[in-house]
């Protein structure tokens, strides 16, 4: 199961490292959300090393993936240990001052809180009233253990032993949902909404050789495709990226294959698409290639030259026609208007022709749509109807496209965030 482990600012945080390790060893996908104060006791590196997941505290980290909402939604169980008196007060009042507070307000899963503080603080009527409030709302608040506290004093206020804290969490989960197997990861999904899925993204633009030094190419920079790969990775997917002539670095954790021509791209797609859950064809693929590329450099001629071009294979059309059941296919269309139709009309006709689940359309021009600039796209369904709009940085647009993919896969309406 996905366990969100909140760590607040008390000395007992060091004992919670053993809790994190025990949960990870039991096969759970643990995500630690430390408060800023707790980092005085145990650093982020410890949590990340023990769990293999990022340990973020800040509500404004990773804003495009709406982490402050997603963490609470995705958690199967939440444990807060140690829980300070201040944390209990904040939680009882429903405050969302940091990432942990936000996650708790969103969560509907079982929540266990393990207080640890000095005896006087624990016995303080304000703290006791907060404990009563939380218990009335269904939160499991553990009784602190009795014994030696920091300094010379002793009494109730110690964090229970790590194994007792883990056992209390399992008991709360078992009690909340009969039959939950607490020893295993539930659905194989990670913390993101693409957890457990494989996403294949093509990016960049193919080049077709004319001779050893020249090629037919296009102006695609690969930025939008790379942003899609990065966003899908952030949302928990295993990501395969096929990069056609892109000099950008790809994000950590993304498996990259570099290609040059349309034929190379088609081969890589044929190899990787059958096992992908989502295929996003963001690459600008050449429609024609020289029938034969000469092995010598073409010489200038006063008469000009004529290139004999043949059509390339339509990779997207092939994908849609042969895709395995359950695969979601997304195409792109960069269009300009002309005498026969507007850019939007061309895009709508293309959506009907290509039959991809989504066609991402943007209107391009000499200064529009290319490079690392904000993007502005419309999403079209296979009937060519406009089902959404996304604008902003290429990463923000990538997340909006993935929102639409997630909505489609859940069988819902496509209503992108922006
Ligand atoms: N595409 C593809 N194989 C091709 C050409 C395009 O898979 N040989 C994909 C692109 O990756 C993109 C979508 O099809 O996702 C639309 O590309 P585009 O070049 O706009 O479409 P074309 O069918 O080539 O139409 P046009 O006549 O407008 O060039």
Short mmCIF file of C-alpha atoms and ligand atoms in Angstrom, two decimals:
data_model
loop_
_atom_site.label_atom_id
_atom_site.label_comp_id
_atom_site.label_asym_id
_atom_site.label_seq_id
_atom_site.Cartn_x
_atom_site.Cartn_y
_atom_site.Cartn_z
CA UNK A 1 0.00 0.00 0.00
CA UNK A 2 1.04 3.64 -0.35
CA UNK A 3 1.89 4.96 3.10
CA UNK A 4 2.30 8.67 3.63
CA UNK A 5 4.55 9.13 6.65
CA UNK A 6 4.31 12.60 8.18
CA UNK A 7 7.22 13.50 10.43
CA UNK A 8 6.90 16.55 12.68
CA UNK A 9 9.51 18.43 14.69
CA UNK A 10 10.31 16.34 17.76
CA UNK A 11 13.45 14.54 18.88
CA UNK A 12 11.70 11.17 18.45
CA UNK A 13 11.95 11.70 14.68
CA UNK A 14 15.15 9.68 14.77
CA UNK A 15 13.21 6.59 15.90
CA UNK A 16 10.84 7.02 12.97
CA UNK A 17 13.68 6.19 10.60
CA UNK A 18 13.18 2.61 11.81
CA UNK A 19 9.44 2.89 11.17
CA UNK A 20 10.12 4.05 7.60
CA UNK A 21 12.53 1.20 7.05
CA UNK A 22 10.17 -1.43 8.49
CA UNK A 23 7.33 -0.23 6.25
CA UNK A 24 9.57 -0.24 3.17
CA UNK A 25 10.86 -3.71 4.02
CA UNK A 26 7.28 -4.94 4.31
CA UNK A 27 6.86 -3.95 0.65
CA UNK A 28 4.99 -0.67 1.08
CA UNK A 29 5.56 2.39 -1.05
CA UNK A 30 6.45 4.94 1.61
CA UNK A 31 6.48 8.65 0.97
CA UNK A 32 7.80 10.78 3.84
CA UNK A 33 6.47 14.31 4.21
CA UNK A 34 8.63 15.97 6.86
CA UNK A 35 7.66 19.34 8.34
CA UNK A 36 10.32 22.04 8.05
CA UNK A 37 10.93 21.88 11.84
CA UNK A 38 11.48 18.11 11.74
CA UNK A 39 14.41 18.57 9.37
CA UNK A 40 16.33 19.94 12.38
CA UNK A 41 16.27 16.39 13.75
CA UNK A 42 16.43 14.10 10.70
CA UNK A 43 17.43 15.31 7.24
CA UNK A 44 15.68 14.75 3.95
CA UNK A 45 18.47 12.49 2.68
CA UNK A 46 17.70 9.90 5.38
CA UNK A 47 14.04 9.70 4.37
CA UNK A 48 14.80 9.56 0.66
CA UNK A 49 17.43 6.87 1.10
CA UNK A 50 15.18 4.73 3.30
CA UNK A 51 12.10 4.97 1.09
CA UNK A 52 13.45 5.55 -2.43
CA UNK A 53 10.93 8.39 -2.82
CA UNK A 54 11.33 12.16 -2.68
CA UNK A 55 10.68 13.70 0.75
CA UNK A 56 9.14 17.10 0.13
CA UNK A 57 7.78 19.51 2.74
CA UNK A 58 6.80 22.46 0.64
CA UNK A 59 3.29 22.97 -0.69
CA UNK A 60 4.74 24.88 -3.62
CA UNK A 61 7.15 22.15 -4.74
CA UNK A 62 6.18 20.46 -8.01
CA UNK A 63 3.10 22.63 -8.49
CA UNK A 64 2.20 21.32 -12.00
CA UNK A 65 1.50 17.84 -10.60
CA UNK A 66 -0.78 19.31 -7.89
CA UNK A 67 1.15 17.39 -5.30
CA UNK A 68 -0.58 18.97 -2.29
CA UNK A 69 -3.81 17.31 -3.42
CA UNK A 70 -2.46 14.18 -5.07
CA UNK A 71 -0.50 12.93 -2.05
CA UNK A 72 -3.57 12.88 0.15
CA UNK A 73 -5.71 11.36 -2.60
CA UNK A 74 -3.23 8.59 -3.39
CA UNK A 75 -2.36 7.56 0.18
CA UNK A 76 -3.81 4.23 1.35
CA UNK A 77 -2.80 5.07 4.91
CA UNK A 78 -1.24 8.02 6.71
CA UNK A 79 0.96 7.80 9.78
CA UNK A 80 2.20 10.92 11.56
CA UNK A 81 5.10 10.11 13.89
CA UNK A 82 6.27 11.77 15.98
CA UNK A 83 3.31 14.11 16.32
CA UNK A 84 4.13 17.25 18.32
CA UNK A 85 1.64 19.19 20.44
CA UNK A 86 1.76 21.93 17.83
CA UNK A 87 0.97 19.45 15.05
CA UNK A 88 -2.04 18.08 17.00
CA UNK A 89 -3.32 21.65 17.40
CA UNK A 90 -2.93 22.38 13.69
CA UNK A 91 -4.49 19.10 12.62
CA UNK A 92 -7.44 19.49 15.02
CA UNK A 93 -8.08 22.91 13.48
CA UNK A 94 -7.79 21.69 9.91
CA UNK A 95 -4.88 23.96 9.09
CA UNK A 96 -3.07 23.52 5.79
CA UNK A 97 0.13 25.45 6.45
CA UNK A 98 2.45 23.01 4.74
CA UNK A 99 2.39 19.95 2.50
CA UNK A 100 1.53 17.59 5.36
CA UNK A 101 -1.41 19.76 6.47
CA UNK A 102 -2.71 19.87 2.89
CA UNK A 103 -2.38 16.11 2.43
CA UNK A 104 -4.26 15.44 5.66
CA UNK A 105 -7.13 17.71 4.65
CA UNK A 106 -7.53 15.85 1.35
CA UNK A 107 -7.11 12.31 2.69
CA UNK A 108 -9.99 9.89 3.22
CA UNK A 109 -7.79 6.89 4.16
CA UNK A 110 -7.08 5.63 7.71
CA UNK A 111 -4.90 8.06 9.69
CA UNK A 112 -2.76 7.12 12.67
CA UNK A 113 -1.01 9.71 14.81
CA UNK A 114 1.74 8.86 17.29
CA UNK A 115 2.24 11.80 19.71
CA UNK A 116 5.56 12.37 21.46
CA UNK A 117 6.21 15.36 23.70
CA UNK A 118 6.93 16.32 27.29
CA UNK A 119 4.43 15.08 29.85
CA UNK A 120 3.22 18.59 30.70
CA UNK A 121 2.47 19.31 27.08
CA UNK A 122 0.65 16.00 26.67
CA UNK A 123 -1.45 16.62 29.77
CA UNK A 124 -2.22 20.19 28.88
CA UNK A 125 -6.02 20.55 28.49
CA UNK A 126 -5.54 22.15 25.08
CA UNK A 127 -3.62 19.12 23.81
CA UNK A 128 -6.11 16.71 25.38
CA UNK A 129 -9.00 18.59 23.79
CA UNK A 130 -7.27 18.33 20.40
CA UNK A 131 -6.78 14.59 20.91
CA UNK A 132 -10.49 14.17 21.71
CA UNK A 133 -11.43 16.16 18.59
CA UNK A 134 -9.21 14.06 16.36
CA UNK A 135 -10.46 10.77 17.82
CA UNK A 136 -14.05 11.90 17.33
CA UNK A 137 -13.21 12.40 13.66
CA UNK A 138 -11.96 8.84 13.34
CA UNK A 139 -8.23 9.48 13.62
CA UNK A 140 -6.35 6.85 15.61
CA UNK A 141 -4.30 8.78 18.19
CA UNK A 142 -1.91 6.43 20.00
CA UNK A 143 -1.21 6.83 23.69
CA UNK A 144 2.39 7.89 24.23
CA UNK A 145 4.63 5.44 26.09
CA UNK A 146 5.69 6.17 29.66
CA UNK A 147 9.38 6.50 30.52
CA UNK A 148 12.44 8.67 30.25
CA UNK A 149 12.00 11.80 28.15
CA UNK A 150 14.64 14.11 26.73
CA UNK A 151 16.59 15.54 29.67
CA UNK A 152 16.17 14.26 33.21
CA UNK A 153 12.38 14.01 33.44
CA UNK A 154 10.19 11.03 32.80
CA UNK A 155 6.46 10.31 32.39
CA UNK A 156 4.01 9.74 29.51
CA UNK A 157 5.25 11.37 26.30
CA UNK A 158 7.66 8.92 24.66
CA UNK A 159 7.07 7.66 21.14
CA UNK A 160 6.06 3.98 21.36
CA UNK A 161 8.63 1.54 19.99
CA UNK A 162 8.83 1.55 16.19
CA UNK A 163 7.37 -1.96 15.85
CA UNK A 164 4.36 -0.95 17.98
CA UNK A 165 3.79 2.11 15.80
CA UNK A 166 3.92 -0.04 12.65
CA UNK A 167 1.56 -2.61 14.22
CA UNK A 168 -0.90 0.17 15.16
CA UNK A 169 -0.89 1.42 11.58
CA UNK A 170 -1.59 -2.07 10.21
CA UNK A 171 -4.36 -2.58 12.78
CA UNK A 172 -5.99 0.72 11.75
CA UNK A 173 -5.86 -0.24 8.06
CA UNK A 174 -7.19 -3.73 8.75
CA UNK A 175 -9.97 -2.28 10.87
CA UNK A 176 -10.93 0.23 8.19
CA UNK A 177 -11.13 -2.22 5.29
CA UNK A 178 -11.64 -5.90 5.91
CA UNK A 179 -9.38 -8.04 3.84
CA UNK A 180 -6.73 -5.44 2.99
CA UNK A 181 -3.45 -7.31 2.75
CA UNK A 182 -1.09 -5.02 4.55
CA UNK A 183 1.98 -6.98 3.55
CA UNK A 184 1.86 -6.09 -0.12
CA UNK A 185 1.76 -3.08 -2.41
CA UNK A 186 -1.89 -2.85 -3.46
CA UNK A 187 -2.21 -1.97 -7.14
CA UNK A 188 1.41 -1.62 -8.20
CA UNK A 189 0.78 2.08 -8.68
CA UNK A 190 3.19 4.66 -7.36
CA UNK A 191 2.32 8.02 -5.87
CA UNK A 192 1.41 9.64 -9.17
CA UNK A 193 -1.80 9.04 -11.13
CA UNK A 194 0.22 7.29 -13.86
CA UNK A 195 1.80 4.90 -11.36
CA UNK A 196 2.15 1.38 -12.73
CA UNK A 197 1.74 2.50 -16.36
CA UNK A 198 4.29 2.62 -19.18
CA UNK A 199 4.18 5.78 -21.27
CA UNK A 200 5.98 5.96 -24.62
CA UNK A 201 6.70 9.47 -25.93
CA UNK A 202 8.22 10.37 -29.30
CA UNK A 203 9.82 13.80 -29.55
CA UNK A 204 11.82 15.99 -31.91
CA UNK A 205 11.78 15.84 -35.68
CA UNK A 206 12.97 13.19 -38.09
CA UNK A 207 15.61 13.90 -40.75
CA UNK A 208 15.78 12.25 -44.15
CA UNK A 209 19.23 12.19 -45.77
CA UNK A 210 19.62 13.75 -49.22
CA UNK A 211 23.34 13.14 -49.44
CA UNK A 212 26.10 12.62 -46.83
CA UNK A 213 25.87 16.24 -45.59
CA UNK A 214 22.29 17.35 -46.21
CA UNK A 215 18.88 16.28 -45.02
CA UNK A 216 15.21 17.17 -45.20
CA UNK A 217 14.11 18.12 -41.70
CA UNK A 218 11.74 20.28 -39.71
CA UNK A 219 11.85 22.85 -36.95
CA UNK A 220 10.65 20.71 -34.06
CA UNK A 221 12.91 21.29 -31.03
CA UNK A 222 11.65 18.38 -28.93
CA UNK A 223 10.78 20.61 -25.95
CA UNK A 224 7.09 19.64 -25.76
CA UNK A 225 7.84 15.91 -26.08
CA UNK A 226 10.58 16.11 -23.46
CA UNK A 227 8.24 18.00 -21.12
CA UNK A 228 5.68 15.21 -21.60
CA UNK A 229 8.29 12.59 -20.70
CA UNK A 230 9.28 14.59 -17.61
CA UNK A 231 5.67 15.12 -16.53
CA UNK A 232 4.77 11.44 -17.02
CA UNK A 233 7.80 10.43 -14.97
CA UNK A 234 6.81 12.84 -12.19
CA UNK A 235 3.37 11.26 -12.18
CA UNK A 236 4.78 7.81 -11.56
CA UNK A 237 4.90 6.28 -15.05
CA UNK A 238 7.73 4.20 -16.44
CA UNK A 239 8.71 6.38 -19.40
CA UNK A 240 10.26 5.42 -22.74
CA UNK A 241 11.33 8.42 -24.79
CA UNK A 242 12.24 8.18 -28.47
CA UNK A 243 14.16 11.33 -29.38
CA UNK A 244 14.55 12.25 -33.03
CA UNK A 245 17.51 14.61 -33.37
CA UNK A 246 17.08 16.36 -30.03
CA UNK A 247 20.10 17.80 -28.23
CA UNK A 248 18.27 18.36 -24.91
CA UNK A 249 19.10 16.27 -21.84
CA UNK A 250 16.29 13.95 -20.76
CA UNK A 251 15.03 13.72 -17.17
CA UNK A 252 16.45 11.23 -14.74
CA UNK A 253 14.61 7.94 -14.79
CA UNK A 254 13.48 8.27 -18.42
CA UNK A 255 14.69 5.52 -20.79
CA UNK A 256 15.85 7.20 -24.00
CA UNK A 257 16.36 5.91 -27.53
CA UNK A 258 17.86 8.32 -30.07
CA UNK A 259 16.86 8.05 -33.72
CA UNK A 260 17.43 10.03 -36.90
CA UNK A 261 15.09 9.03 -39.72
CA UNK A 262 11.39 8.18 -39.96
CA UNK A 263 12.34 4.56 -40.62
CA UNK A 264 14.45 4.51 -37.39
CA UNK A 265 11.56 6.07 -35.48
CA UNK A 266 9.11 3.54 -36.92
CA UNK A 267 11.41 0.67 -35.86
CA UNK A 268 11.77 2.03 -32.32
CA UNK A 269 7.99 2.55 -32.02
CA UNK A 270 7.36 -0.99 -33.31
CA UNK A 271 9.68 -2.32 -30.60
CA UNK A 272 8.38 -0.25 -27.68
CA UNK A 273 4.69 0.45 -28.40
CA UNK A 274 3.29 -3.07 -27.88
CA UNK A 275 4.02 -2.94 -24.13
CA UNK A 276 3.07 0.71 -23.59
CA UNK A 277 -0.19 1.72 -21.91
CA UNK A 278 -0.02 5.20 -23.40
CA UNK A 279 1.71 6.28 -26.64
CA UNK A 280 2.19 9.99 -27.29
CA UNK A 281 3.37 10.83 -30.80
CA UNK A 282 4.75 14.32 -30.23
CA UNK A 283 7.52 13.92 -32.83
CA UNK A 284 7.24 15.83 -36.08
CA UNK A 285 7.64 13.05 -38.61
CA UNK A 286 8.79 13.71 -42.18
CA UNK A 287 6.05 12.89 -44.66
CA UNK A 288 8.44 12.44 -47.59
CA UNK A 289 11.99 11.18 -47.99
CA UNK A 290 14.37 11.19 -50.96
CA UNK A 291 13.80 7.93 -52.79
CA UNK A 292 17.55 7.38 -52.79
CA UNK A 293 20.15 9.25 -50.77
CA UNK A 294 23.28 9.68 -52.81
CA UNK A 295 26.54 8.48 -51.30
CA UNK A 296 28.40 11.49 -52.71
CA UNK A 297 27.72 15.15 -52.07
CA UNK A 298 25.39 16.68 -54.68
CA UNK A 299 27.13 19.36 -56.68
CA UNK A 300 25.70 22.73 -57.49
CA UNK A 301 24.12 22.99 -60.90
CA UNK A 302 22.93 26.06 -62.73
CA UNK A 303 19.69 24.29 -63.64
CA UNK A 304 18.80 23.69 -59.98
CA UNK A 305 18.04 20.17 -58.85
CA UNK A 306 14.95 18.05 -58.57
CA UNK A 307 14.61 15.70 -55.60
CA UNK A 308 12.64 12.54 -56.14
CA UNK A 309 10.64 12.08 -52.92
CA UNK A 310 8.61 9.11 -51.75
CA UNK A 311 6.02 8.99 -49.00
CA UNK A 312 7.08 7.75 -45.54
CA UNK A 313 4.99 5.37 -43.46
CA UNK A 314 2.35 6.99 -41.24
CA UNK A 315 3.42 5.70 -37.84
CA UNK A 316 0.46 7.13 -35.93
CA UNK A 317 -2.07 5.61 -38.31
CA UNK A 318 -0.32 2.23 -37.97
CA UNK A 319 -0.38 2.51 -34.19
CA UNK A 320 -4.09 3.29 -34.04
CA UNK A 321 -4.88 0.41 -36.40
CA UNK A 322 -2.87 -2.24 -34.55
CA UNK A 323 -2.83 -1.14 -30.94
CA UNK A 324 -3.42 -3.59 -28.12
CA UNK A 325 -6.63 -3.31 -26.18
CA UNK A 326 -6.57 -0.62 -23.53
CA UNK A 327 -3.75 1.40 -25.05
CA UNK A 328 -4.32 5.16 -25.23
CA UNK A 329 -2.86 6.88 -28.29
CA UNK A 330 -2.25 10.63 -28.50
CA UNK A 331 -1.27 12.44 -31.70
CA UNK A 332 -0.10 15.96 -32.39
CA UNK A 333 -1.00 18.35 -35.17
CA UNK A 334 0.91 21.56 -35.79
CA UNK A 335 -1.22 23.40 -38.34
CA UNK A 336 -1.38 26.64 -40.26
CA UNK A 337 -4.41 28.02 -42.03
CA UNK A 338 -4.41 28.30 -45.82
CA UNK A 339 -6.74 29.23 -48.64
CA UNK A 340 -8.78 26.04 -48.27
CA UNK A 341 -9.37 26.01 -44.48
CA UNK A 342 -8.40 27.49 -41.13
CA UNK A 343 -5.77 25.80 -38.95
CA UNK A 344 -8.57 24.57 -36.63
CA UNK A 345 -10.51 23.08 -39.55
CA UNK A 346 -7.40 21.26 -40.78
CA UNK A 347 -6.81 19.94 -37.25
CA UNK A 348 -10.39 18.76 -36.90
CA UNK A 349 -10.18 16.90 -40.22
CA UNK A 350 -6.87 15.34 -39.12
CA UNK A 351 -8.38 14.17 -35.82
CA UNK A 352 -11.17 12.40 -37.75
CA UNK A 353 -8.65 10.89 -40.16
CA UNK A 354 -6.08 9.72 -37.59
CA UNK A 355 -8.60 8.43 -34.99
CA UNK A 356 -6.18 8.87 -32.10
CA UNK A 357 -7.89 9.06 -28.69
CA UNK A 358 -6.67 12.65 -28.45
CA UNK A 359 -5.14 14.97 -31.00
CA UNK A 360 -3.20 17.89 -29.55
CA UNK A 361 -3.47 20.77 -31.97
CA UNK A 362 -1.48 23.98 -32.01
CA UNK A 363 -1.42 26.69 -34.59
CA UNK A 364 2.12 27.35 -35.71
CA UNK A 365 3.83 30.10 -37.63
CA UNK A 366 7.34 31.35 -38.09
CA UNK A 367 7.41 32.65 -34.50
CA UNK A 368 4.76 30.45 -32.94
CA UNK A 369 4.80 27.07 -31.33
CA UNK A 370 8.47 26.11 -31.67
CA UNK A 371 11.32 26.04 -29.14
CA UNK A 372 11.24 26.51 -25.40
CA UNK A 373 8.37 29.01 -25.38
CA UNK A 374 4.96 28.82 -23.80
CA UNK A 375 2.56 26.70 -25.76
CA UNK A 376 -1.13 27.03 -26.45
CA UNK A 377 -2.98 23.93 -27.58
CA UNK A 378 -6.46 22.56 -28.10
CA UNK A 379 -7.39 18.94 -27.50
CA UNK A 380 -9.55 17.19 -30.07
CA UNK A 381 -11.39 13.88 -29.80
CA UNK A 382 -11.58 11.31 -32.66
CA UNK A 383 -14.72 13.02 -33.91
CA UNK A 384 -12.66 16.18 -34.41
CA UNK A 385 -14.47 18.00 -31.60
CA UNK A 386 -12.69 20.42 -29.34
CA UNK A 387 -12.63 18.90 -25.83
CA UNK A 388 -10.22 21.18 -24.05
CA UNK A 389 -7.63 23.88 -24.06
CA UNK A 390 -4.23 24.14 -22.38
CA UNK A 391 -1.83 27.06 -22.31
CA UNK A 392 1.33 27.88 -20.43
CA UNK A 393 4.83 26.49 -20.14
CA UNK A 394 5.54 23.30 -22.04
CA UNK A 395 5.59 21.45 -18.70
CA UNK A 396 2.21 22.89 -17.68
CA UNK A 397 0.77 21.94 -21.09
CA UNK A 398 2.28 18.47 -20.70
CA UNK A 399 0.49 18.02 -17.37
CA UNK A 400 -2.80 19.22 -18.87
CA UNK A 401 -2.44 16.68 -21.70
CA UNK A 402 -1.72 13.96 -19.14
CA UNK A 403 -4.75 15.08 -17.09
CA UNK A 404 -6.80 14.42 -20.21
CA UNK A 405 -5.14 11.02 -20.73
CA UNK A 406 -5.87 10.05 -17.11
CA UNK A 407 -9.50 11.20 -17.47
CA UNK A 408 -9.86 9.14 -20.67
CA UNK A 409 -8.37 6.05 -19.09
CA UNK A 410 -10.78 6.38 -16.19
CA UNK A 411 -13.57 6.46 -18.69
CA UNK A 412 -14.49 10.00 -17.76
CA UNK A 413 -14.99 13.17 -19.72
CA UNK A 414 -11.91 14.95 -20.96
CA UNK A 415 -11.83 18.18 -19.01
CA UNK A 416 -8.25 19.43 -18.86
CA UNK A 417 -7.30 21.66 -15.96
CA UNK A 418 -6.54 24.69 -18.13
N1 LIG B 1 2.85 11.19 -37.87
C1 LIG B 1 3.33 9.92 -37.96
N2 LIG B 1 3.92 9.47 -39.10
C2 LIG B 1 4.04 10.27 -40.17
C3 LIG B 1 3.56 11.60 -40.09
C4 LIG B 1 2.97 12.02 -38.93
O1 LIG B 1 3.19 9.17 -37.00
N3 LIG B 1 4.64 9.83 -41.25
C5 LIG B 1 2.20 11.63 -36.64
C6 LIG B 1 2.87 12.77 -35.90
O2 LIG B 1 3.78 12.30 -34.93
C7 LIG B 1 1.70 13.50 -35.27
C8 LIG B 1 0.55 13.24 -36.21
O3 LIG B 1 0.93 12.09 -36.98
O4 LIG B 1 1.37 12.92 -34.01
C9 LIG B 1 0.24 14.34 -37.15
O5 LIG B 1 1.38 14.70 -37.87
P1 LIG B 1 1.27 15.65 -39.12
O6 LIG B 1 2.59 15.78 -39.78
O7 LIG B 1 0.60 16.92 -38.66
O8 LIG B 1 0.21 14.83 -39.99
P2 LIG B 1 0.20 14.34 -41.44
O9 LIG B 1 -0.63 13.11 -41.47
O10 LIG B 1 1.56 14.24 -41.96
O11 LIG B 1 -0.63 15.45 -42.16
P3 LIG B 1 -0.15 16.73 -43.02
O12 LIG B 1 -0.67 16.44 -44.38
O13 LIG B 1 -0.85 17.88 -42.38
O14 LIG B 1 1.33 16.82 -42.95
#
